[in-house]
């Protein structure tokens, strides 16, 4: 018998099972991402920053905002003088500026 994870993987990656949002054109490969999409885009749940007027649509977005705007965390590029405030921005920088070289 197939495990739940393996079954979902097979359905989404090999059988093309998709879960459309009933409120917009978004389509997800799994129900978890569809739920997150609905919460962050169609529910009136807000995540306000306690240090400024920023309001995030999810806890993850608020956390990224706080780290990049209010904490002194820096991610220096090991190939040039670029310094990012967010790890995702450093990954994008390296991809665009250093022959597409990405982090492992």
PDB file of N, CA, C and O in Angstrom, residues 2 9 11 15 21 34-35 41 43 46 49 51 53 57 60 64 71-72 77 80-81 84 87 94 96:
ATOM      1  N   UNK A   2       0.460   2.255  -0.747  1.00  0.00           N
ATOM      2  CA  UNK A   2       1.217   3.481  -0.887  1.00  0.00           C
ATOM      3  C   UNK A   2       1.009   4.404   0.320  1.00  0.00           C
ATOM      4  O   UNK A   2      -0.100   4.532   0.826  1.00  0.00           O
ATOM      5  N   UNK A   9       2.303  12.762  -3.935  1.00  0.00           N
ATOM      6  CA  UNK A   9       3.361  13.058  -4.886  1.00  0.00           C
ATOM      7  C   UNK A   9       2.999  12.513  -6.265  1.00  0.00           C
ATOM      8  O   UNK A   9       3.105  13.212  -7.271  1.00  0.00           O
ATOM      9  N   UNK A  11       0.054  11.793  -7.458  1.00  0.00           N
ATOM     10  CA  UNK A  11      -1.089  12.518  -8.016  1.00  0.00           C
ATOM     11  C   UNK A  11      -0.668  13.874  -8.587  1.00  0.00           C
ATOM     12  O   UNK A  11      -1.056  14.232  -9.699  1.00  0.00           O
ATOM     13  N   UNK A  15       0.303  12.506 -12.241  1.00  0.00           N
ATOM     14  CA  UNK A  15      -1.062  12.365 -12.747  1.00  0.00           C
ATOM     15  C   UNK A  15      -1.721  13.717 -13.013  1.00  0.00           C
ATOM     16  O   UNK A  15      -2.851  13.771 -13.486  1.00  0.00           O
ATOM     17  N   UNK A  21      -8.430  27.384  -6.965  1.00  0.00           N
ATOM     18  CA  UNK A  21      -9.074  28.276  -6.010  1.00  0.00           C
ATOM     19  C   UNK A  21     -10.455  28.618  -6.551  1.00  0.00           C
ATOM     20  O   UNK A  21     -10.615  28.882  -7.739  1.00  0.00           O
ATOM     21  N   UNK A  34      -3.037  25.447  -1.388  1.00  0.00           N
ATOM     22  CA  UNK A  34      -4.300  26.114  -1.705  1.00  0.00           C
ATOM     23  C   UNK A  34      -4.866  26.777  -0.455  1.00  0.00           C
ATOM     24  O   UNK A  34      -5.330  27.916  -0.505  1.00  0.00           O
ATOM     25  N   UNK A  35      -4.801  26.085   0.671  1.00  0.00           N
ATOM     26  CA  UNK A  35      -5.283  26.659   1.935  1.00  0.00           C
ATOM     27  C   UNK A  35      -4.493  27.919   2.292  1.00  0.00           C
ATOM     28  O   UNK A  35      -5.062  28.953   2.647  1.00  0.00           O
ATOM     29  N   UNK A  41      -4.730  35.485   0.607  1.00  0.00           N
ATOM     30  CA  UNK A  41      -5.263  36.320  -0.461  1.00  0.00           C
ATOM     31  C   UNK A  41      -6.754  36.608  -0.383  1.00  0.00           C
ATOM     32  O   UNK A  41      -7.214  37.590  -0.952  1.00  0.00           O
ATOM     33  N   UNK A  43      -8.806  35.797   2.710  1.00  0.00           N
ATOM     34  CA  UNK A  43      -9.299  35.998   4.067  1.00  0.00           C
ATOM     35  C   UNK A  43      -8.811  37.356   4.547  1.00  0.00           C
ATOM     36  O   UNK A  43      -7.786  37.851   4.099  1.00  0.00           O
ATOM     37  N   UNK A  46      -4.758  39.702   8.934  1.00  0.00           N
ATOM     38  CA  UNK A  46      -3.636  40.607   8.760  1.00  0.00           C
ATOM     39  C   UNK A  46      -2.596  40.371   9.838  1.00  0.00           C
ATOM     40  O   UNK A  46      -2.926  39.981  10.962  1.00  0.00           O
ATOM     41  N   UNK A  49       3.004  44.778  11.669  1.00  0.00           N
ATOM     42  CA  UNK A  49       4.327  44.935  12.276  1.00  0.00           C
ATOM     43  C   UNK A  49       4.168  45.802  13.523  1.00  0.00           C
ATOM     44  O   UNK A  49       3.459  46.802  13.497  1.00  0.00           O
ATOM     45  N   UNK A  51       6.505  47.522  14.777  1.00  0.00           N
ATOM     46  CA  UNK A  51       7.531  48.563  14.763  1.00  0.00           C
ATOM     47  C   UNK A  51       7.288  49.641  13.703  1.00  0.00           C
ATOM     48  O   UNK A  51       7.969  50.661  13.687  1.00  0.00           O
ATOM     49  N   UNK A  53       4.226  50.716  10.164  1.00  0.00           N
ATOM     50  CA  UNK A  53       2.856  50.603   9.657  1.00  0.00           C
ATOM     51  C   UNK A  53       2.655  49.450   8.673  1.00  0.00           C
ATOM     52  O   UNK A  53       1.575  49.301   8.115  1.00  0.00           O
ATOM     53  N   UNK A  57       0.437  39.795   4.792  1.00  0.00           N
ATOM     54  CA  UNK A  57      -0.684  38.891   4.523  1.00  0.00           C
ATOM     55  C   UNK A  57      -0.465  37.519   5.137  1.00  0.00           C
ATOM     56  O   UNK A  57      -1.374  36.697   5.124  1.00  0.00           O
ATOM     57  N   UNK A  60       4.803  34.510   7.572  1.00  0.00           N
ATOM     58  CA  UNK A  60       6.087  34.405   6.878  1.00  0.00           C
ATOM     59  C   UNK A  60       6.493  35.751   6.269  1.00  0.00           C
ATOM     60  O   UNK A  60       7.641  36.182   6.372  1.00  0.00           O
ATOM     61  N   UNK A  64       9.731  38.050   7.344  1.00  0.00           N
ATOM     62  CA  UNK A  64      10.715  38.516   6.369  1.00  0.00           C
ATOM     63  C   UNK A  64      10.839  40.038   6.411  1.00  0.00           C
ATOM     64  O   UNK A  64      11.946  40.588   6.329  1.00  0.00           O
ATOM     65  N   UNK A  71      15.852  44.392  11.740  1.00  0.00           N
ATOM     66  CA  UNK A  71      16.950  43.687  12.374  1.00  0.00           C
ATOM     67  C   UNK A  71      18.204  43.913  11.543  1.00  0.00           C
ATOM     68  O   UNK A  71      18.142  44.108  10.340  1.00  0.00           O
ATOM     69  N   UNK A  72      19.333  43.888  12.193  1.00  0.00           N
ATOM     70  CA  UNK A  72      20.588  44.179  11.508  1.00  0.00           C
ATOM     71  C   UNK A  72      21.226  42.900  10.967  1.00  0.00           C
ATOM     72  O   UNK A  72      22.402  42.641  11.167  1.00  0.00           O
ATOM     73  N   UNK A  77      27.548  38.851  -0.237  1.00  0.00           N
ATOM     74  CA  UNK A  77      27.893  38.001  -1.372  1.00  0.00           C
ATOM     75  C   UNK A  77      29.369  37.633  -1.253  1.00  0.00           C
ATOM     76  O   UNK A  77      30.210  38.496  -0.964  1.00  0.00           O
ATOM     77  N   UNK A  80      31.339  39.394  -4.555  1.00  0.00           N
ATOM     78  CA  UNK A  80      31.442  40.837  -4.804  1.00  0.00           C
ATOM     79  C   UNK A  80      31.072  41.583  -3.524  1.00  0.00           C
ATOM     80  O   UNK A  80      30.921  40.978  -2.467  1.00  0.00           O
ATOM     81  N   UNK A  81      30.891  42.903  -3.622  1.00  0.00           N
ATOM     82  CA  UNK A  81      30.621  43.726  -2.437  1.00  0.00           C
ATOM     83  C   UNK A  81      29.144  43.829  -2.078  1.00  0.00           C
ATOM     84  O   UNK A  81      28.784  44.533  -1.139  1.00  0.00           O
ATOM     85  N   UNK A  84      22.956  41.828   1.079  1.00  0.00           N
ATOM     86  CA  UNK A  84      21.490  41.752   1.089  1.00  0.00           C
ATOM     87  C   UNK A  84      20.991  41.750   2.533  1.00  0.00           C
ATOM     88  O   UNK A  84      21.689  41.318   3.444  1.00  0.00           O
ATOM     89  N   UNK A  87      17.997  36.688   2.738  1.00  0.00           N
ATOM     90  CA  UNK A  87      18.703  35.589   2.088  1.00  0.00           C
ATOM     91  C   UNK A  87      18.177  35.340   0.682  1.00  0.00           C
ATOM     92  O   UNK A  87      18.941  35.068  -0.242  1.00  0.00           O
ATOM     93  N   UNK A  94      22.946  36.423  -6.778  1.00  0.00           N
ATOM     94  CA  UNK A  94      23.961  35.497  -7.280  1.00  0.00           C
ATOM     95  C   UNK A  94      23.507  34.853  -8.586  1.00  0.00           C
ATOM     96  O   UNK A  94      24.293  34.672  -9.509  1.00  0.00           O
ATOM     97  N   UNK A  96      21.499  36.166 -10.817  1.00  0.00           N
ATOM     98  CA  UNK A  96      21.508  37.158 -11.897  1.00  0.00           C
ATOM     99  C   UNK A  96      22.906  37.664 -12.248  1.00  0.00           C
ATOM    100  O   UNK A  96      23.172  38.000 -13.400  1.00  0.00           O
TER     101      UNK A  96
END
